[in-house]
Short mmCIF file of C-alpha atoms in Angstrom, two decimals:
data_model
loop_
_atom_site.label_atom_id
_atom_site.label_comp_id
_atom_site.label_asym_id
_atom_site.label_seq_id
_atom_site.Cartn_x
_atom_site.Cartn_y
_atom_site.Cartn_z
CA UNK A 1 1.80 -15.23 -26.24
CA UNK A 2 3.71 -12.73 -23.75
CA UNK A 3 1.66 -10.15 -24.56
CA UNK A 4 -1.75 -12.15 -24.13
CA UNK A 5 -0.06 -12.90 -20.43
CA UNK A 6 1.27 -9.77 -19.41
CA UNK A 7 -2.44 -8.45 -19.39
CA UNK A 8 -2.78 -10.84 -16.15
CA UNK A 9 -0.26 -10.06 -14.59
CA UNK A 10 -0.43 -9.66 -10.77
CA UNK A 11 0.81 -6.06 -9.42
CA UNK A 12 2.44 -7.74 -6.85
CA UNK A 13 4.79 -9.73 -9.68
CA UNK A 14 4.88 -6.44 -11.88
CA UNK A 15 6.75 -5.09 -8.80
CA UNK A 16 9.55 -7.46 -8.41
CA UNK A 17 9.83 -7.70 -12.34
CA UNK A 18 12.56 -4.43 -11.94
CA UNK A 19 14.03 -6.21 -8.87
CA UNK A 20 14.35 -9.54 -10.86
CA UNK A 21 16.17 -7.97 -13.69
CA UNK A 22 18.71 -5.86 -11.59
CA UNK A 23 20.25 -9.01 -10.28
CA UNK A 24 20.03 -11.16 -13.70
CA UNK A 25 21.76 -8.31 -14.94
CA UNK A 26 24.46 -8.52 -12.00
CA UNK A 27 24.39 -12.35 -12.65
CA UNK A 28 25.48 -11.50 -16.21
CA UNK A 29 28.04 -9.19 -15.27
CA UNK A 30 29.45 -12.10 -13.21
CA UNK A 31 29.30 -14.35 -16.53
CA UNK A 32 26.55 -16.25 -14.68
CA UNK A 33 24.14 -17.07 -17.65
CA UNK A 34 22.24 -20.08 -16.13
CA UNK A 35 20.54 -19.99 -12.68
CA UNK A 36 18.02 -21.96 -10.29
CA UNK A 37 15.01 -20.67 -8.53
CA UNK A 38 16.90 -21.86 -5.15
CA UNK A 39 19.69 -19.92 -6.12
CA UNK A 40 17.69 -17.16 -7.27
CA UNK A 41 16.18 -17.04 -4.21
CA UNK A 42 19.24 -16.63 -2.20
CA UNK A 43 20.52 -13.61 -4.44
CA UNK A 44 17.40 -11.90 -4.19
CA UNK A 45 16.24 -13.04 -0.55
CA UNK A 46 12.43 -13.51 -2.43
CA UNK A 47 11.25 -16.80 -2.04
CA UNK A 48 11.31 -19.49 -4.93
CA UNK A 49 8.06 -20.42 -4.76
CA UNK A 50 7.64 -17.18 -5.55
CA UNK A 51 9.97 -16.57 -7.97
CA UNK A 52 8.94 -19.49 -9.91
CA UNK A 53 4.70 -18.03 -9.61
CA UNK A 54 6.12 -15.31 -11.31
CA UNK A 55 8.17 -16.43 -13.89
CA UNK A 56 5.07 -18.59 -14.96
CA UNK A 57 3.12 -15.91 -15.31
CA UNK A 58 5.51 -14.76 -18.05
CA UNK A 59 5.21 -18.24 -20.57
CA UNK A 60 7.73 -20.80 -20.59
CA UNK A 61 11.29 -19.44 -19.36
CA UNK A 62 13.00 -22.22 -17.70
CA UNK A 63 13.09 -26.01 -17.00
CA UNK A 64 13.15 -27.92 -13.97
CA UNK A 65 16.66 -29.01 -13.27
CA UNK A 66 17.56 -26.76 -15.74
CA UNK A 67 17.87 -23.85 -14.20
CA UNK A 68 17.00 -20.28 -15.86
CA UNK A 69 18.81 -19.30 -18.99
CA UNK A 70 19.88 -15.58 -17.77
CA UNK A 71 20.53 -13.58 -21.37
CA UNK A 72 16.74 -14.62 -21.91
CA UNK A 73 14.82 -13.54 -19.04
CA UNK A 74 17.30 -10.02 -19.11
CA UNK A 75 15.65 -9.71 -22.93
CA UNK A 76 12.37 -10.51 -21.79
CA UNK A 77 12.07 -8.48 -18.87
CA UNK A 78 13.77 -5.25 -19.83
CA UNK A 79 11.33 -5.91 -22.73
CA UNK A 80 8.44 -5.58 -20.55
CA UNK A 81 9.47 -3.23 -18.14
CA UNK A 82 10.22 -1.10 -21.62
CA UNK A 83 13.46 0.38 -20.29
CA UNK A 84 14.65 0.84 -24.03
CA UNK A 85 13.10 3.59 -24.71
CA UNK A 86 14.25 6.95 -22.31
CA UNK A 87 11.60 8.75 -19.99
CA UNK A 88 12.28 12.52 -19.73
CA UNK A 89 10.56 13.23 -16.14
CA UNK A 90 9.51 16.13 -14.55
CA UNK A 91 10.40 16.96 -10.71
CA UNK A 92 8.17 19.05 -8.83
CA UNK A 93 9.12 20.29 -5.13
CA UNK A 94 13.32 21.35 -5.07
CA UNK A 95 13.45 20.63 -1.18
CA UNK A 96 15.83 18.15 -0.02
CA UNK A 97 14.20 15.33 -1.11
CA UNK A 98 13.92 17.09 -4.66
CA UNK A 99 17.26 17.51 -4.57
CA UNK A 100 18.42 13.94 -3.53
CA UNK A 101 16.47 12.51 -6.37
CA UNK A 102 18.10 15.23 -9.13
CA UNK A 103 21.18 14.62 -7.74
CA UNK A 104 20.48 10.58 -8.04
CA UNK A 105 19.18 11.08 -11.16
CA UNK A 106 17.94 7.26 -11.33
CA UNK A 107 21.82 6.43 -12.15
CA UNK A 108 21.29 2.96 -12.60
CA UNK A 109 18.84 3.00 -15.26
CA UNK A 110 20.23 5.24 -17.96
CA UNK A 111 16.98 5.80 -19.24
CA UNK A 112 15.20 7.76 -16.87
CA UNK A 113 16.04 11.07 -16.76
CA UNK A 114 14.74 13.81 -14.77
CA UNK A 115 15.33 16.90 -17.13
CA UNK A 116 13.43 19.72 -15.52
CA UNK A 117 12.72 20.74 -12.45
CA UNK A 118 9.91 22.93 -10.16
CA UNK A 119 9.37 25.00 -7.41
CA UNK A 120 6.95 27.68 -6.30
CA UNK A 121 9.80 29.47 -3.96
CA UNK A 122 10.29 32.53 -5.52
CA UNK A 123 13.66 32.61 -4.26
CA UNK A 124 14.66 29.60 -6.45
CA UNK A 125 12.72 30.24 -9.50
CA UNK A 126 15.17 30.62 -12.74
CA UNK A 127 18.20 29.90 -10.44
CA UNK A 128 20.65 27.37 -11.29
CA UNK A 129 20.89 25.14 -8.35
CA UNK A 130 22.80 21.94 -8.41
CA UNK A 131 22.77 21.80 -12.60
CA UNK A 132 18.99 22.75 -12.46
CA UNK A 133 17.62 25.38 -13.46
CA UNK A 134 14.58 25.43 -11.18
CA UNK A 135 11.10 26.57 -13.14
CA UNK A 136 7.98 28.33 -12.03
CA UNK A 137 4.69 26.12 -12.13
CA UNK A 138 3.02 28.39 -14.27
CA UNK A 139 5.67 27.18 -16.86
CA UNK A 140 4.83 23.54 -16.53
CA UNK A 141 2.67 22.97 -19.44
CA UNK A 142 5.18 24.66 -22.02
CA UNK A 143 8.21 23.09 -20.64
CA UNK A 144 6.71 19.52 -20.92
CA UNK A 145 5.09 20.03 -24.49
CA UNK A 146 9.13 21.52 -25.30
CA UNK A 147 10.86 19.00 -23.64
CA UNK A 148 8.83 15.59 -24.32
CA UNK A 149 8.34 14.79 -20.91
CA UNK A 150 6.41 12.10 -20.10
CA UNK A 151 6.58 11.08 -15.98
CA UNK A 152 6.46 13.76 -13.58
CA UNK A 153 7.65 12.99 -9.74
CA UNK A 154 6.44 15.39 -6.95
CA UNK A 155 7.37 16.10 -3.41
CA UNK A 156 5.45 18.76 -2.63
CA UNK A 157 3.85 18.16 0.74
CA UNK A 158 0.04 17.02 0.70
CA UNK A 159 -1.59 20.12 1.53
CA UNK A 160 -0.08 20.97 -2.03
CA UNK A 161 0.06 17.45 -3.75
CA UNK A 162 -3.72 17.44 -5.17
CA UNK A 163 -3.61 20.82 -6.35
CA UNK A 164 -0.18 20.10 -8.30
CA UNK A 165 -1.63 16.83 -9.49
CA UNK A 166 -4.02 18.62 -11.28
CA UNK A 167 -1.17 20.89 -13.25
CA UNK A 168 0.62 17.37 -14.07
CA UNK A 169 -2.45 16.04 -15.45
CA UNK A 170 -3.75 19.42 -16.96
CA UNK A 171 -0.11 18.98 -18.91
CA UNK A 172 -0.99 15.45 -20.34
CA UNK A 173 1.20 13.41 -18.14
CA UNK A 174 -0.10 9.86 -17.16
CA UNK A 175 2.50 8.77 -15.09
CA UNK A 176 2.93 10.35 -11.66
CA UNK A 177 4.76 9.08 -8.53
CA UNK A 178 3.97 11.09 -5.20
CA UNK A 179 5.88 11.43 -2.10
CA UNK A 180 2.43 13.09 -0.35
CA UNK A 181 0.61 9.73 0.77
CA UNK A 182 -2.48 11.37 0.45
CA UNK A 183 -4.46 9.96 -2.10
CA UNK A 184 -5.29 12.28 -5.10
CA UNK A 185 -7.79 12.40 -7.11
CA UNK A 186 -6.57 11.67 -11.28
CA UNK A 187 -9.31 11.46 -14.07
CA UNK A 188 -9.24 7.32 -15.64
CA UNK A 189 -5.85 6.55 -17.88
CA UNK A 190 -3.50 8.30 -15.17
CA UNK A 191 -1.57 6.25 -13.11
CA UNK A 192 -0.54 7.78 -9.63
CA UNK A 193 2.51 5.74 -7.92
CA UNK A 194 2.44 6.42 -4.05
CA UNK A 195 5.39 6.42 -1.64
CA UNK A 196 4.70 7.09 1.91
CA UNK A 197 8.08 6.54 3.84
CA UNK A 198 6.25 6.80 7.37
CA UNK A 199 4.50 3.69 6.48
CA UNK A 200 7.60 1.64 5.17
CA UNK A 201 8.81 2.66 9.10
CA UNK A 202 5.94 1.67 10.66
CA UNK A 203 5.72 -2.04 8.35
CA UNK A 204 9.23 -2.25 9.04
CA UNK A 205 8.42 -1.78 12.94
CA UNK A 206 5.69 -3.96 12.98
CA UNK A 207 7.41 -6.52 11.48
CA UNK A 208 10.58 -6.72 13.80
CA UNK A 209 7.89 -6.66 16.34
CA UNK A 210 5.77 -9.56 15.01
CA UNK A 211 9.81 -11.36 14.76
CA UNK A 212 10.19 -11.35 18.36
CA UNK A 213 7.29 -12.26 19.45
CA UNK A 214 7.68 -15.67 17.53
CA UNK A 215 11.65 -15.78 19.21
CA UNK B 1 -7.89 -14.29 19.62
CA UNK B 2 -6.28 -11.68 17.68
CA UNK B 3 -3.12 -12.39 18.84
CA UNK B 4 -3.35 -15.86 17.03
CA UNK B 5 -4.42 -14.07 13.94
CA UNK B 6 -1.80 -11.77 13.96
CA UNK B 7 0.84 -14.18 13.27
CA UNK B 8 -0.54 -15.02 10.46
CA UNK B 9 -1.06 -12.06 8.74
CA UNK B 10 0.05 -11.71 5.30
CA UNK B 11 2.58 -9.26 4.58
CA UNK B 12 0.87 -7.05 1.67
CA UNK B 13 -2.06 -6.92 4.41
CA UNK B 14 0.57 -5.63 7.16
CA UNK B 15 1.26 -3.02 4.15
CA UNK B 16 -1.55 -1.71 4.10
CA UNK B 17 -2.27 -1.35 8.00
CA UNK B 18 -0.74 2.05 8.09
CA UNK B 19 -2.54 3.19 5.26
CA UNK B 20 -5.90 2.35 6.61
CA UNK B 21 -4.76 3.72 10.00
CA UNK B 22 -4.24 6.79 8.08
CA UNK B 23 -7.85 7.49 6.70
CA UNK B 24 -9.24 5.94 9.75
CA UNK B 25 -7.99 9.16 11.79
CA UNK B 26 -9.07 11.40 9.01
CA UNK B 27 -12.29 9.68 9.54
CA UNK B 28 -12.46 10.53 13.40
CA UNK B 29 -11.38 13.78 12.57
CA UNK B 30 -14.28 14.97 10.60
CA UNK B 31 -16.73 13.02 13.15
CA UNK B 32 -17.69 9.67 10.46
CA UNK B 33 -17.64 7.29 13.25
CA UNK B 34 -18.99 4.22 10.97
CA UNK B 35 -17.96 3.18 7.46
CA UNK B 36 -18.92 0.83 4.66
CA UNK B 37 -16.07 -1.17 3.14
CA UNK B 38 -17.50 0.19 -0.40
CA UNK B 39 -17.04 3.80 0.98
CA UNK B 40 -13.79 3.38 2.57
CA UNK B 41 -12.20 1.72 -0.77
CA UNK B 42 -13.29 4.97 -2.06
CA UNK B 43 -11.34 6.74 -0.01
CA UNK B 44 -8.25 5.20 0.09
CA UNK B 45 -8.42 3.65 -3.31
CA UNK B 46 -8.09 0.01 -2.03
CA UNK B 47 -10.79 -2.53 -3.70
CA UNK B 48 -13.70 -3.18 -1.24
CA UNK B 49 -12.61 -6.91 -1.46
CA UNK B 50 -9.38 -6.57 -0.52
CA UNK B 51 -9.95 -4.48 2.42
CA UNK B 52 -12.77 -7.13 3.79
CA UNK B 53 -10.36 -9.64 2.84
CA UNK B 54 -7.58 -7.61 5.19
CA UNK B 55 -9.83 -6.84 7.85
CA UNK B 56 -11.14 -10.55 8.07
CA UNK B 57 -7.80 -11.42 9.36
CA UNK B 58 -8.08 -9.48 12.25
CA UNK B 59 -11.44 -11.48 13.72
CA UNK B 60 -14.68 -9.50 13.91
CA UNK B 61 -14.39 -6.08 13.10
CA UNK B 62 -17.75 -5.13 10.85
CA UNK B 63 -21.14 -6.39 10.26
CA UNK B 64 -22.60 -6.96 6.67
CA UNK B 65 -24.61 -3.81 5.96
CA UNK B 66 -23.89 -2.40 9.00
CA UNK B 67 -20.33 -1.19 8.31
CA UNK B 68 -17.43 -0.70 10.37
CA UNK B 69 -17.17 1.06 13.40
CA UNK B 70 -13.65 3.83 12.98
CA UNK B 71 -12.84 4.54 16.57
CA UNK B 72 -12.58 0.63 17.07
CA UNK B 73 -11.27 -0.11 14.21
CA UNK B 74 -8.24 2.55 15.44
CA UNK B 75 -7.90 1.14 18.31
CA UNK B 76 -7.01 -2.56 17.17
CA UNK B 77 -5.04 -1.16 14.36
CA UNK B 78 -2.89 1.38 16.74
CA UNK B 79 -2.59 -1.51 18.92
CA UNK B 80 -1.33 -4.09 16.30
CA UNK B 81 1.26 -1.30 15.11
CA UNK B 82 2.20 0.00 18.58
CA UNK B 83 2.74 3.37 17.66
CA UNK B 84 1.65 3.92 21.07
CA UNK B 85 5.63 3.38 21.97
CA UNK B 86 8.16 5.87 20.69
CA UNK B 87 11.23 4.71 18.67
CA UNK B 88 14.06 6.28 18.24
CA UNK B 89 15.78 6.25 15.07
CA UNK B 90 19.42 6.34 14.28
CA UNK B 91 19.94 8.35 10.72
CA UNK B 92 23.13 7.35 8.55
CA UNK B 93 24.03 9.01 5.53
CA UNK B 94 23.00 13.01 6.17
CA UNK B 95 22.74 14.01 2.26
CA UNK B 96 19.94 15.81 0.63
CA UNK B 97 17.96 12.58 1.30
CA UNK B 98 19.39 11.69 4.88
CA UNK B 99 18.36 15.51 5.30
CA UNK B 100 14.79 15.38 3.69
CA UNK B 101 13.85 12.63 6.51
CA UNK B 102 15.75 14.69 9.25
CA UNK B 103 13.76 17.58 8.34
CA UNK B 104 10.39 15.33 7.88
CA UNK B 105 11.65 13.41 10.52
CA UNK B 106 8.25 11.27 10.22
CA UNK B 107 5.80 14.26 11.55
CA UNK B 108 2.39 12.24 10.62
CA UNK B 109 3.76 10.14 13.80
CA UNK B 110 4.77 11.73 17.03
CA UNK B 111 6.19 8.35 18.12
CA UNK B 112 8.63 7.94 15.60
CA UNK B 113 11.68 10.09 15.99
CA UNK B 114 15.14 10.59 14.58
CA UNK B 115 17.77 11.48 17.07
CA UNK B 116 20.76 10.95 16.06
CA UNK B 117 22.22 11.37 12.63
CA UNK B 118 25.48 9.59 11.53
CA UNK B 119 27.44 10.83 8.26
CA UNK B 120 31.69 9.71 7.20
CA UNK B 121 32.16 13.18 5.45
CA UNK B 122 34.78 15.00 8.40
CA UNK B 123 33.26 18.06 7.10
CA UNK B 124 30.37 17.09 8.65
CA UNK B 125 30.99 15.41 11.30
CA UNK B 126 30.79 17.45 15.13
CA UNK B 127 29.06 20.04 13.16
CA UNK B 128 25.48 21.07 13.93
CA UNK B 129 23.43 20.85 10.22
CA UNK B 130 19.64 21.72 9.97
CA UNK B 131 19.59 21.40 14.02
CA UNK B 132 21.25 17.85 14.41
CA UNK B 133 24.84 17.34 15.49
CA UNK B 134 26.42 15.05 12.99
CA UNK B 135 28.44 11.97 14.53
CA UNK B 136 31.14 10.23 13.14
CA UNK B 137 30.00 6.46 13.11
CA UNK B 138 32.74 4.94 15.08
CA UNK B 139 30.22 6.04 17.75
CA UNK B 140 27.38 4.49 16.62
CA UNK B 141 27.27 1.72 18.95
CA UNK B 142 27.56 4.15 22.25
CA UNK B 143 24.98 6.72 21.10
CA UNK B 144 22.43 3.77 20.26
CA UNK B 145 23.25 2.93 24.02
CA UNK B 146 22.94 5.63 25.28
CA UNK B 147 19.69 7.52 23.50
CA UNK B 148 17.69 4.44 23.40
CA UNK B 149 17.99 3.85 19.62
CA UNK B 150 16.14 0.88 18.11
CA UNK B 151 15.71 1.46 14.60
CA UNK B 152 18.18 2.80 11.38
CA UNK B 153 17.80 4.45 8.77
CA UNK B 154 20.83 3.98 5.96
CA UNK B 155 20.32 6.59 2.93
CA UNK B 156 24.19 5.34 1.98
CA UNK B 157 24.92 4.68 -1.10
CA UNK B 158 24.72 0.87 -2.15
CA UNK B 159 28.88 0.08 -2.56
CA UNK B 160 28.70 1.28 1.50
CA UNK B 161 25.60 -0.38 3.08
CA UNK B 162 26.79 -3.90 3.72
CA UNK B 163 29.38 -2.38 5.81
CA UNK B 164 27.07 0.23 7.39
CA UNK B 165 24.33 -2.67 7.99
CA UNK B 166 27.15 -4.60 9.72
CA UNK B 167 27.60 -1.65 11.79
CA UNK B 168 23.79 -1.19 12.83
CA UNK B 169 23.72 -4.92 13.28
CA UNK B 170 26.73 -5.09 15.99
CA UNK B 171 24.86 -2.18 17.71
CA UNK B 172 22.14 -4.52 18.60
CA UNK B 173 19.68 -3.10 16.11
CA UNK B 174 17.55 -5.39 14.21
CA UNK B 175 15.22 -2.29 12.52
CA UNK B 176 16.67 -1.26 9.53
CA UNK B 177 15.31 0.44 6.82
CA UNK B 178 17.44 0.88 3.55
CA UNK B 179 17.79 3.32 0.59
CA UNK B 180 20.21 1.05 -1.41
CA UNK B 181 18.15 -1.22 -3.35
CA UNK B 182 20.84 -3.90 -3.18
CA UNK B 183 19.93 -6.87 -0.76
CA UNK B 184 22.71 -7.19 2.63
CA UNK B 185 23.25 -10.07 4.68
CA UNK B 186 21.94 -9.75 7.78
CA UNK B 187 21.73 -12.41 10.64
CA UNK B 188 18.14 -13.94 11.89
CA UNK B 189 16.11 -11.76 13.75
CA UNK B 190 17.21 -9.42 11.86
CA UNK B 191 14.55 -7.01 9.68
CA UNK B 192 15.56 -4.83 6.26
CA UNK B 193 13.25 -2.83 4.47
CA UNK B 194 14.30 -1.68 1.04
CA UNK B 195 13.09 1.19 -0.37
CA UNK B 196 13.87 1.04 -3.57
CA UNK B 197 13.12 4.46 -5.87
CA UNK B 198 14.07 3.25 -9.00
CA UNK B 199 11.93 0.25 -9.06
CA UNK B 200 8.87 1.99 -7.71
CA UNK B 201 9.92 4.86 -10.87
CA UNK B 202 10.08 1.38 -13.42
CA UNK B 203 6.51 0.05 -12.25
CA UNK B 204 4.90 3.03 -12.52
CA UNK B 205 5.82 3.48 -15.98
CA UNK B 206 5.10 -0.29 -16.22
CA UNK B 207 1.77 0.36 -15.15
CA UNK B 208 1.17 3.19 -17.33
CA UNK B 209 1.94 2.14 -20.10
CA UNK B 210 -0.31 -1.07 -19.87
CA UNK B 211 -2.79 0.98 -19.15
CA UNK B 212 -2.62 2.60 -22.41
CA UNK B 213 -2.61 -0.80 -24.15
CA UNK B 214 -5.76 -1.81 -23.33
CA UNK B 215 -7.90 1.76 -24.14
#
């Protein structure tokens, strides 16, 4: 039956399903194994309404009054958000922001890994910098067959982003988030995962904006 | 009128503001002064519903058949996201990814600027690095007086940010945008945006690998 559902699933709820199991898991770590959606809601500052829209979407995981049982939804989500199984990624663009994300390495999910890294500076090519030895493009295709790589990440800026797009794709990869907001262009089956931090700024402005105003 | 409407305007449509914005300029740029919803979800990759839907909220923007006209439709949206203003940004937290904005420092929008950058390392801290002095953050509160600041950036790392946000917070600022995924209290009036690059990572490969279910 979860599988029938998750078909449906709204993006929007697909997007807080990671955020939802981060803090069952602190909840758990707390020895906190039943919770509310009021409660819920205060941890997680989403509101229950919401919380319980998209819990419903996901079959029958709770009972009013009852509360959520925590173990449960942790099994069920990290069963749909797959985090099981590890993700060997590939990072394109060694820059700062390249760097801040090797150097992150996704520590809080132990299964994403970024285990090779790009750059078309000549300077860095087959250097070790920070633990990475840093590749040349023109290796990409190799080094992914090699190293079962299956999500690539890049930061190039956007003049370059559609242009190493295609070389992710050309490689097999599906799975691609962008720091270039520029919208690329990805035959059907590839998903492309945008994050444009000017816009977050300019929400976040509006927003604070649209706050006062109702002061 | 669109002052009333504003108000109401849902939050994923606020989202996407910028992002029309965005291709809207491109638009002007290369002289298309008139648009079809059906084209422009081409473009930016938005469903044609959705962005009638969005721009329905903002009163009377298009005609059926007749399209939209861009230099208009730039106009209201400028004006709902008052990039017209300039805000200056306070940066805490000048690692490879405190550095990576510094550098960017938000160049697809003359109005918003980082000036200051904030960091606890005393290596740092007096130094000039990549062309910003580095302050220690017991000043915080008497550069935001003094340089105008009205929006911060924290790239801390989550065990800090509570304490950081409580900093920005006493400073007056009610702007913040955060790279620790972990929610902070924060008193009303008060705006947090989470950027959260793990999560974003998670529902890509979500996303991808539903995909793959259903071909």
């Amino acid at each position: 039956m979860l599988k029938e559902t998750k078909k449906h699933l709204p993006k929007a709820t697909a997007k807080r399903l990671p955020v939802y199991l981060r803090y069952l898991k602190m909840l758990q770590d707390s020895n906190v194994l039943r919770i509310k959606s009021k409660d819920f809601a205060q941890i997680t500052q989403i509101p229950s309404a919401t919380i319980r829209r998209d819990f419903s979407y996901l079959g029958e995981l709770g009972r009013s009054g009852y509360g959520y049982d925590v173990p449960y939804l942790i099994e069920v989500f990290s069963n749909l958000l797959d985090t099981e199984e590890e993700k060997r990624i590939a990072l394109i663009g060694f820059g700062n922001l390249g760097k801040a994300l090797a150097n992150n390495n996704f520590r809080r999910n132990a299964n994403l890994n970024i285990v090779s890294v790009f750059d078309n500076n000549p300077a860095m090519i087959n250097q070790e910098i920070d633990g990475f030895i840093v590749h040349d493009l023109a290796e990409f295709k190799q080094i992914v067959a090699n190293e079962g790589i299956s999500v690539a990440i890049s930061t190039v800026p956007s003049k370059y982003s559609q242009e190493v797009v295609d070389i992710i794709v050309e490689a097999g990869i599906t799975a691609i988030l962008s720091f270039a907001p520029d919208r690329v262009k990805v035959p059907k089956g590839v998903t492309v995962q945008y994050i444009d931090l000017t816009t977050e700024l300019q929400t976040l402005i509006y927003f604070d904006q649209e706050y006062k105003k109702v002061l």
